[in-house]
PDB file of C-alpha atoms in Angstrom:
ATOM      1  CA  GLY A 201     -11.966 -28.389 -68.198  1.00  0.00           C
ATOM      2  CA  LEU A 202      -9.443 -27.167 -70.709  1.00  0.00           C
ATOM      3  CA  THR A 203     -10.838 -26.741 -74.228  1.00  0.00           C
ATOM      4  CA  GLY A 204      -9.470 -25.685 -77.591  1.00  0.00           C
ATOM      5  CA  VAL A 205      -6.253 -27.677 -77.123  1.00  0.00           C
ATOM      6  CA  LYS A 206      -4.120 -27.913 -80.269  1.00  0.00           C
ATOM      7  CA  GLN A 207      -0.997 -29.545 -78.819  1.00  0.00           C
ATOM      8  CA  LEU A 208       0.205 -31.098 -75.542  1.00  0.00           C
ATOM      9  CA  ALA A 209       3.734 -31.493 -74.180  1.00  0.00           C
ATOM     10  CA  ALA A 210       4.538 -33.384 -70.977  1.00  0.00           C
ATOM     11  CA  GLY A 211       7.616 -32.708 -68.872  1.00  0.00           C
ATOM     12  CA  ASN A 212       8.620 -34.156 -65.507  1.00  0.00           C
ATOM     13  CA  ALA A 213       5.506 -33.739 -63.326  1.00  0.00           C
ATOM     14  CA  PHE A 214       4.151 -30.858 -65.404  1.00  0.00           C
ATOM     15  CA  VAL A 215       2.238 -30.489 -68.674  1.00  0.00           C
ATOM     16  CA  CYS A 216       1.830 -27.632 -71.151  1.00  0.00           C
ATOM     17  CA  ALA A 217      -0.754 -27.048 -73.858  1.00  0.00           C
ATOM     18  CA  VAL A 218      -1.061 -24.783 -76.891  1.00  0.00           C
ATOM     19  CA  LEU A 219      -4.623 -23.522 -77.289  1.00  0.00           C
ATOM     20  CA  SER A 220      -6.618 -22.563 -80.366  1.00  0.00           C
ATOM     21  CA  ASP A 221      -6.434 -18.874 -79.376  1.00  0.00           C
ATOM     22  CA  THR A 222      -2.585 -19.166 -79.730  1.00  0.00           C
ATOM     23  CA  THR A 223      -1.960 -18.842 -75.989  1.00  0.00           C
ATOM     24  CA  ALA A 224      -0.333 -21.548 -73.848  1.00  0.00           C
ATOM     25  CA  LYS A 225      -1.137 -22.946 -70.419  1.00  0.00           C
ATOM     26  CA  CYS A 226       0.837 -25.218 -68.085  1.00  0.00           C
ATOM     27  CA  TRP A 227       0.042 -27.044 -64.854  1.00  0.00           C
ATOM     28  CA  GLY A 228       1.690 -29.304 -62.275  1.00  0.00           C
ATOM     29  CA  TYR A 229       5.038 -28.989 -60.504  1.00  0.00           C
ATOM     30  CA  ASN A 230       6.607 -25.511 -60.660  1.00  0.00           C
ATOM     31  CA  GLY A 231       9.724 -25.647 -58.507  1.00  0.00           C
ATOM     32  CA  SER A 232      11.912 -24.128 -61.249  1.00  0.00           C
ATOM     33  CA  GLY A 233       9.303 -21.820 -62.743  1.00  0.00           C
ATOM     34  CA  GLN A 234       8.600 -24.278 -65.560  1.00  0.00           C
ATOM     35  CA  LEU A 235       4.923 -23.308 -65.720  1.00  0.00           C
ATOM     36  CA  GLY A 236       5.963 -19.921 -67.107  1.00  0.00           C
ATOM     37  CA  ASN A 237       3.518 -17.944 -64.948  1.00  0.00           C
ATOM     38  CA  ASP A 238       6.080 -15.915 -62.981  1.00  0.00           C
ATOM     39  CA  SER A 239       5.750 -18.173 -59.946  1.00  0.00           C
ATOM     40  CA  ASN A 240       7.367 -21.127 -58.243  1.00  0.00           C
ATOM     41  CA  THR A 241       4.073 -22.382 -56.819  1.00  0.00           C
ATOM     42  CA  ASP A 242       2.646 -25.647 -58.111  1.00  0.00           C
ATOM     43  CA  SER A 243      -0.660 -25.343 -59.927  1.00  0.00           C
ATOM     44  CA  GLY A 244      -3.424 -27.943 -60.017  1.00  0.00           C
ATOM     45  CA  VAL A 245      -5.205 -26.033 -62.761  1.00  0.00           C
ATOM     46  CA  PRO A 246      -3.888 -24.758 -66.117  1.00  0.00           C
ATOM     47  CA  ALA A 247      -2.052 -21.458 -65.647  1.00  0.00           C
ATOM     48  CA  ALA A 248      -1.416 -19.027 -68.498  1.00  0.00           C
ATOM     49  CA  VAL A 249       2.169 -18.788 -69.732  1.00  0.00           C
ATOM     50  CA  LEU A 250       2.953 -15.091 -69.445  1.00  0.00           C
ATOM     51  CA  ALA A 251       4.682 -12.653 -71.755  1.00  0.00           C
ATOM     52  CA  SER A 252       4.867 -10.084 -68.948  1.00  0.00           C
ATOM     53  CA  ASP A 253       3.785  -9.862 -65.326  1.00  0.00           C
ATOM     54  CA  SER A 254       2.895  -6.183 -64.903  1.00  0.00           C
ATOM     55  CA  PRO A 255       0.098  -6.471 -65.716  1.00  0.00           C
ATOM     56  CA  ALA A 256      -0.136 -10.248 -66.181  1.00  0.00           C
ATOM     57  CA  THR A 257      -0.305 -10.714 -69.962  1.00  0.00           C
ATOM     58  CA  PRO A 258      -0.444 -14.160 -71.601  1.00  0.00           C
ATOM     59  CA  ILE A 259       1.996 -14.821 -74.393  1.00  0.00           C
ATOM     60  CA  THR A 260       0.225 -15.072 -77.770  1.00  0.00           C
ATOM     61  CA  GLY A 261       1.057 -16.346 -81.223  1.00  0.00           C
ATOM     62  CA  VAL A 262       2.220 -19.716 -79.860  1.00  0.00           C
ATOM     63  CA  VAL A 263       2.359 -22.418 -82.542  1.00  0.00           C
ATOM     64  CA  GLN A 264       4.288 -25.204 -80.784  1.00  0.00           C
ATOM     65  CA  ILE A 265       5.593 -26.072 -77.317  1.00  0.00           C
ATOM     66  CA  SER A 266       8.081 -28.607 -75.934  1.00  0.00           C
ATOM     67  CA  ALA A 267       8.512 -29.628 -72.287  1.00  0.00           C
ATOM     68  CA  ALA A 268      11.543 -31.311 -70.715  1.00  0.00           C
ATOM     69  CA  TRP A 269      12.615 -32.231 -67.174  1.00  0.00           C
ATOM     70  CA  ASP A 270      12.223 -28.837 -65.519  1.00  0.00           C
ATOM     71  CA  HIS A 271      12.043 -26.352 -68.367  1.00  0.00           C
ATOM     72  CA  ALA A 272      10.008 -25.711 -71.479  1.00  0.00           C
ATOM     73  CA  CYS A 273      10.333 -23.895 -74.798  1.00  0.00           C
ATOM     74  CA  LEU A 274       7.908 -22.584 -77.395  1.00  0.00           C
ATOM     75  CA  VAL A 275       7.851 -21.165 -80.911  1.00  0.00           C
ATOM     76  CA  THR A 276       5.708 -18.218 -81.991  1.00  0.00           C
ATOM     77  CA  SER A 277       4.145 -17.493 -85.368  1.00  0.00           C
ATOM     78  CA  SER A 278       6.752 -14.777 -85.939  1.00  0.00           C
ATOM     79  CA  GLY A 279       9.596 -17.315 -85.561  1.00  0.00           C
ATOM     80  CA  GLY A 280      10.668 -16.452 -82.036  1.00  0.00           C
ATOM     81  CA  VAL A 281      11.943 -19.262 -79.815  1.00  0.00           C
ATOM     82  CA  TYR A 282      11.476 -18.739 -76.074  1.00  0.00           C
ATOM     83  CA  CYS A 283      12.393 -20.908 -73.069  1.00  0.00           C
ATOM     84  CA  TRP A 284      11.794 -20.800 -69.318  1.00  0.00           C
ATOM     85  CA  GLY A 285      12.381 -22.817 -66.147  1.00  0.00           C
ATOM     86  CA  ASN A 286      15.699 -24.154 -64.855  1.00  0.00           C
ATOM     87  CA  GLY A 287      18.523 -22.283 -66.586  1.00  0.00           C
ATOM     88  CA  GLY A 288      21.383 -24.533 -65.464  1.00  0.00           C
ATOM     89  CA  TYR A 289      23.819 -25.737 -68.154  1.00  0.00           C
ATOM     90  CA  GLY A 290      22.507 -23.001 -70.464  1.00  0.00           C
ATOM     91  CA  ARG A 291      19.488 -25.185 -71.280  1.00  0.00           C
ATOM     92  CA  LEU A 292      17.287 -22.126 -71.899  1.00  0.00           C
ATOM     93  CA  GLY A 293      19.545 -20.798 -74.664  1.00  0.00           C
ATOM     94  CA  THR A 294      19.306 -17.261 -73.337  1.00  0.00           C
ATOM     95  CA  GLY A 295      23.048 -16.559 -73.201  1.00  0.00           C
ATOM     96  CA  ASP A 296      23.460 -17.348 -69.521  1.00  0.00           C
ATOM     97  CA  GLN A 297      22.519 -19.934 -66.880  1.00  0.00           C
ATOM     98  CA  THR A 298      19.845 -17.866 -65.171  1.00  0.00           C
ATOM     99  CA  SER A 299      16.548 -19.598 -64.416  1.00  0.00           C
ATOM    100  CA  ARG A 300      13.446 -17.841 -65.758  1.00  0.00           C
ATOM    101  CA  ARG A 301       9.848 -17.954 -64.534  1.00  0.00           C
ATOM    102  CA  MET A 302       8.498 -16.549 -67.807  1.00  0.00           C
ATOM    103  CA  PRO A 303       9.503 -17.133 -71.451  1.00  0.00           C
ATOM    104  CA  ALA A 304      12.820 -15.537 -72.407  1.00  0.00           C
ATOM    105  CA  SER A 305      14.112 -15.169 -75.952  1.00  0.00           C
ATOM    106  CA  THR A 306      16.875 -17.386 -77.311  1.00  0.00           C
ATOM    107  CA  GLY A 307      17.568 -14.770 -79.980  1.00  0.00           C
ATOM    108  CA  ILE A 308      16.228 -17.031 -82.734  1.00  0.00           C
ATOM    109  CA  THR A 309      13.810 -15.183 -85.021  1.00  0.00           C
ATOM    110  CA  ASN A 310      13.191 -17.762 -87.764  1.00  0.00           C
ATOM    111  CA  GLY A 311      12.223 -20.833 -85.731  1.00  0.00           C
ATOM    112  CA  VAL A 312       9.467 -23.209 -86.806  1.00  0.00           C
ATOM    113  CA  GLU A 313       9.886 -26.031 -84.262  1.00  0.00           C
ATOM    114  CA  VAL A 314      11.630 -26.534 -80.925  1.00  0.00           C
ATOM    115  CA  ALA A 315      12.680 -29.710 -79.113  1.00  0.00           C
ATOM    116  CA  ALA A 316      13.652 -29.486 -75.438  1.00  0.00           C
ATOM    117  CA  ALA A 317      15.729 -32.234 -73.828  1.00  0.00           C
ATOM    118  CA  TYR A 318      16.944 -32.842 -70.257  1.00  0.00           C
ATOM    119  CA  ASN A 319      19.618 -30.121 -70.201  1.00  0.00           C
ATOM    120  CA  SER A 320      19.752 -28.940 -73.802  1.00  0.00           C
ATOM    121  CA  GLY A 321      17.498 -27.915 -76.653  1.00  0.00           C
ATOM    122  CA  CYS A 322      17.417 -27.565 -80.424  1.00  0.00           C
ATOM    123  CA  ALA A 323      15.288 -25.571 -82.849  1.00  0.00           C
ATOM    124  CA  ARG A 324      14.463 -26.203 -86.484  1.00  0.00           C
ATOM    125  CA  LEU A 325      14.693 -23.030 -88.539  1.00  0.00           C
ATOM    126  CA  SER A 326      12.675 -21.921 -91.550  1.00  0.00           C
ATOM    127  CA  ASP A 327      15.616 -22.641 -93.879  1.00  0.00           C
ATOM    128  CA  GLY A 328      15.732 -26.318 -92.824  1.00  0.00           C
ATOM    129  CA  THR A 329      18.798 -25.986 -90.608  1.00  0.00           C
ATOM    130  CA  VAL A 330      19.045 -26.576 -86.846  1.00  0.00           C
ATOM    131  CA  LYS A 331      20.525 -24.688 -83.916  1.00  0.00           C
ATOM    132  CA  CYS A 332      21.171 -26.188 -80.455  1.00  0.00           C
ATOM    133  CA  TRP A 333      22.155 -24.946 -77.005  1.00  0.00           C
ATOM    134  CA  GLY A 334      22.855 -26.140 -73.459  1.00  0.00           C
ATOM    135  CA  SER A 335      24.895 -29.070 -72.174  1.00  0.00           C
ATOM    136  CA  ASP A 336      26.998 -31.076 -74.613  1.00  0.00           C
ATOM    137  CA  ASN A 337      27.732 -33.983 -72.265  1.00  0.00           C
ATOM    138  CA  ASN A 338      26.554 -36.648 -74.713  1.00  0.00           C
ATOM    139  CA  GLY A 339      27.260 -34.709 -77.887  1.00  0.00           C
ATOM    140  CA  SER A 340      23.709 -33.389 -77.697  1.00  0.00           C
ATOM    141  CA  LEU A 341      24.563 -30.158 -79.517  1.00  0.00           C
ATOM    142  CA  GLY A 342      25.744 -31.958 -82.663  1.00  0.00           C
ATOM    143  CA  GLN A 343      28.992 -30.008 -82.819  1.00  0.00           C
ATOM    144  CA  GLY A 344      31.374 -32.929 -83.173  1.00  0.00           C
ATOM    145  CA  THR A 345      32.534 -32.381 -79.590  1.00  0.00           C
ATOM    146  CA  THR A 346      31.404 -33.239 -76.076  1.00  0.00           C
ATOM    147  CA  ASN A 347      31.405 -31.284 -72.828  1.00  0.00           C
ATOM    148  CA  VAL A 348      31.471 -27.900 -74.594  1.00  0.00           C
ATOM    149  CA  GLN A 349      28.517 -26.071 -73.073  1.00  0.00           C
ATOM    150  CA  GLN A 350      26.759 -23.429 -75.174  1.00  0.00           C
ATOM    151  CA  ASN A 351      24.570 -20.882 -73.413  1.00  0.00           C
ATOM    152  CA  SER A 352      23.323 -19.502 -76.739  1.00  0.00           C
ATOM    153  CA  PRO A 353      22.128 -21.321 -79.879  1.00  0.00           C
ATOM    154  CA  VAL A 354      24.827 -22.593 -82.259  1.00  0.00           C
ATOM    155  CA  ALA A 355      24.302 -24.035 -85.736  1.00  0.00           C
ATOM    156  CA  VAL A 356      24.565 -27.798 -86.174  1.00  0.00           C
ATOM    157  CA  PRO A 357      27.148 -28.312 -88.952  1.00  0.00           C
ATOM    158  CA  ASP A 358      26.354 -30.263 -92.118  1.00  0.00           C
ATOM    159  CA  LEU A 359      22.643 -30.596 -91.385  1.00  0.00           C
ATOM    160  CA  SER A 360      20.031 -29.231 -93.798  1.00  0.00           C
ATOM    161  CA  ASN A 361      16.656 -30.017 -95.361  1.00  0.00           C
ATOM    162  CA  VAL A 362      15.263 -30.877 -91.919  1.00  0.00           C
ATOM    163  CA  VAL A 363      11.461 -31.153 -91.882  1.00  0.00           C
ATOM    164  CA  LYS A 364      10.883 -32.455 -88.345  1.00  0.00           C
ATOM    165  CA  LEU A 365      12.847 -32.407 -85.099  1.00  0.00           C
ATOM    166  CA  VAL A 366      12.260 -34.745 -82.137  1.00  0.00           C
ATOM    167  CA  SER A 367      14.068 -35.210 -78.817  1.00  0.00           C
ATOM    168  CA  ASN A 368      14.023 -37.349 -75.721  1.00  0.00           C
ATOM    169  CA  TYR A 369      16.239 -37.328 -72.615  1.00  0.00           C
ATOM    170  CA  GLY A 370      19.440 -36.374 -74.428  1.00  0.00           C
ATOM    171  CA  THR A 371      19.003 -37.612 -77.988  1.00  0.00           C
ATOM    172  CA  PHE A 372      17.904 -35.609 -81.026  1.00  0.00           C
ATOM    173  CA  TYR A 373      16.373 -36.961 -84.230  1.00  0.00           C
ATOM    174  CA  ALA A 374      16.166 -34.885 -87.414  1.00  0.00           C
ATOM    175  CA  PHE A 375      13.881 -36.110 -90.189  1.00  0.00           C
ATOM    176  CA  LEU A 376      14.931 -34.957 -93.641  1.00  0.00           C
ATOM    177  CA  GLY A 377      12.904 -34.053 -96.690  1.00  0.00           C
ATOM    178  CA  ASN A 378      14.146 -37.118 -98.584  1.00  0.00           C
ATOM    179  CA  GLY A 379      12.551 -39.537 -96.080  1.00  0.00           C
ATOM    180  CA  THR A 380      15.762 -40.353 -94.210  1.00  0.00           C
ATOM    181  CA  ALA A 381      16.817 -39.247 -90.735  1.00  0.00           C
ATOM    182  CA  LYS A 382      19.865 -38.367 -88.698  1.00  0.00           C
ATOM    183  CA  CYS A 383      20.454 -38.705 -84.968  1.00  0.00           C
ATOM    184  CA  TRP A 384      22.924 -37.361 -82.420  1.00  0.00           C
ATOM    185  CA  GLY A 385      23.463 -37.194 -78.678  1.00  0.00           C
ATOM    186  CA  ALA A 386      22.977 -39.921 -76.081  1.00  0.00           C
ATOM    187  CA  ASN A 387      23.184 -43.347 -77.734  1.00  0.00           C
ATOM    188  CA  GLY A 388      24.583 -45.658 -75.065  1.00  0.00           C
ATOM    189  CA  SER A 389      21.635 -48.032 -75.459  1.00  0.00           C
ATOM    190  CA  GLY A 390      21.494 -47.799 -79.244  1.00  0.00           C
ATOM    191  CA  GLN A 391      18.497 -45.464 -79.167  1.00  0.00           C
ATOM    192  CA  CYS A 392      19.579 -43.776 -82.414  1.00  0.00           C
ATOM    193  CA  GLY A 393      18.722 -46.940 -84.321  1.00  0.00           C
ATOM    194  CA  ASN A 394      21.919 -47.133 -86.353  1.00  0.00           C
ATOM    195  CA  GLY A 395      23.491 -50.244 -84.828  1.00  0.00           C
ATOM    196  CA  LEU A 396      25.902 -48.268 -82.650  1.00  0.00           C
ATOM    197  CA  THR A 397      25.987 -48.061 -78.860  1.00  0.00           C
ATOM    198  CA  ALA A 398      28.162 -45.015 -78.268  1.00  0.00           C
ATOM    199  CA  ASP A 399      27.173 -41.375 -77.938  1.00  0.00           C
ATOM    200  CA  LEU A 400      27.156 -39.449 -81.215  1.00  0.00           C
ATOM    201  CA  SER A 401      28.528 -35.910 -81.247  1.00  0.00           C
ATOM    202  CA  SER A 402      27.548 -35.241 -84.876  1.00  0.00           C
ATOM    203  CA  PRO A 403      24.364 -36.016 -86.827  1.00  0.00           C
ATOM    204  CA  THR A 404      24.666 -39.623 -88.008  1.00  0.00           C
ATOM    205  CA  ALA A 405      22.475 -41.516 -90.455  1.00  0.00           C
ATOM    206  CA  ALA A 406      19.848 -43.608 -88.639  1.00  0.00           C
ATOM    207  CA  SER A 407      18.811 -46.514 -90.831  1.00  0.00           C
ATOM    208  CA  ALA A 408      15.944 -47.472 -88.496  1.00  0.00           C
ATOM    209  CA  LEU A 409      14.322 -44.088 -89.105  1.00  0.00           C
ATOM    210  CA  THR A 410      13.792 -44.321 -92.877  1.00  0.00           C
ATOM    211  CA  ASN A 411      10.186 -43.838 -94.055  1.00  0.00           C
ATOM    212  CA  VAL A 412       8.942 -43.276 -90.507  1.00  0.00           C
ATOM    213  CA  SER A 413       5.468 -41.770 -90.125  1.00  0.00           C
ATOM    214  CA  GLU A 414       5.450 -41.566 -86.329  1.00  0.00           C
ATOM    215  CA  LEU A 415       8.098 -41.850 -83.604  1.00  0.00           C
ATOM    216  CA  GLY A 416       7.546 -42.585 -79.914  1.00  0.00           C
ATOM    217  CA  LEU A 417      10.429 -41.986 -77.509  1.00  0.00           C
ATOM    218  CA  GLY A 418      11.418 -43.161 -74.049  1.00  0.00           C
ATOM    219  CA  SER A 419      14.502 -42.054 -72.136  1.00  0.00           C
ATOM    220  CA  SER A 420      16.696 -44.731 -73.736  1.00  0.00           C
ATOM    221  CA  HIS A 421      14.586 -46.479 -76.372  1.00  0.00           C
ATOM    222  CA  ALA A 422      12.335 -45.638 -79.305  1.00  0.00           C
ATOM    223  CA  CYS A 423       9.525 -47.151 -81.348  1.00  0.00           C
ATOM    224  CA  ALA A 424       8.558 -46.142 -84.872  1.00  0.00           C
ATOM    225  CA  LYS A 425       5.506 -46.594 -87.044  1.00  0.00           C
ATOM    226  CA  TYR A 426       6.474 -46.846 -90.699  1.00  0.00           C
ATOM    227  CA  SER A 427       4.672 -45.804 -93.853  1.00  0.00           C
ATOM    228  CA  ASN A 428       3.575 -49.455 -94.342  1.00  0.00           C
ATOM    229  CA  LYS A 429       1.964 -49.312 -90.847  1.00  0.00           C
ATOM    230  CA  SER A 430       4.465 -51.733 -89.287  1.00  0.00           C
ATOM    231  CA  VAL A 431       6.164 -50.981 -85.955  1.00  0.00           C
ATOM    232  CA  LYS A 432       9.748 -51.519 -84.816  1.00  0.00           C
ATOM    233  CA  CYS A 433      11.447 -50.695 -81.514  1.00  0.00           C
ATOM    234  CA  TRP A 434      15.107 -50.410 -80.512  1.00  0.00           C
ATOM    235  CA  GLY A 435      17.354 -49.276 -77.668  1.00  0.00           C
ATOM    236  CA  ALA A 436      17.372 -50.394 -74.035  1.00  0.00           C
ATOM    237  CA  ASN A 437      15.220 -53.450 -73.361  1.00  0.00           C
ATOM    238  CA  SER A 438      14.996 -53.516 -69.572  1.00  0.00           C
ATOM    239  CA  THR A 439      11.475 -54.446 -68.393  1.00  0.00           C
ATOM    240  CA  ASP A 440      10.811 -55.749 -71.938  1.00  0.00           C
ATOM    241  CA  LYS A 441      10.104 -52.258 -73.262  1.00  0.00           C
ATOM    242  CA  LEU A 442      10.926 -53.238 -76.879  1.00  0.00           C
ATOM    243  CA  GLY A 443       8.008 -55.676 -77.032  1.00  0.00           C
ATOM    244  CA  ASP A 444       9.933 -58.271 -79.054  1.00  0.00           C
ATOM    245  CA  GLY A 445       9.603 -61.141 -76.572  1.00  0.00           C
ATOM    246  CA  SER A 446      13.313 -61.229 -75.778  1.00  0.00           C
TER     247      SER A 446
END
């Protein structure tokens, strides 16, 4: 079995892990190269994410990984942010829409956390700001616009002091150092927790995310554990996923 696992990230039919030796391994479906092992062949066992293929050399220095529908991204200890898999809509942040079967640099050199979504991604930087890239269909890039695709990372305006970044299908949540949070992107089911049910193209205060200690996300709903150990859920409630009896 796989040992020394420090972090797991599940995508659509594939999973990636960061190991204690600072390498990463992925397994499962690999139709878009999302396992990062320079292949399109599915793997039933963990395969090393490669930095190069000649010879095959695992990427090292990995501190965090994020998996989405058919791509993944990671951050290294030196601040590099790398993505691989399906490159459509610029979701890899590599300056083009080319799919990659091994990690490719986004050009970010001061990253500390990355959050991959369905066709976009964002990274938290060491100065507490955020950059995003990919499709902007739901305002997912936080630029105050929609449908303006960015193949390379762009800064999210008026967002600072970010200490944690989380994403789901097309929604991004930024937790701030003062205990509050902001949200942007897909919000048609109210998944941002601010009482609104329209997509948000700029970071918007999310009252439901104040003093949150843990956040669990679905594609269109969310549940939070608060500092007082209570739990609240919001967003789409089909199949009773909010657990409120309604």
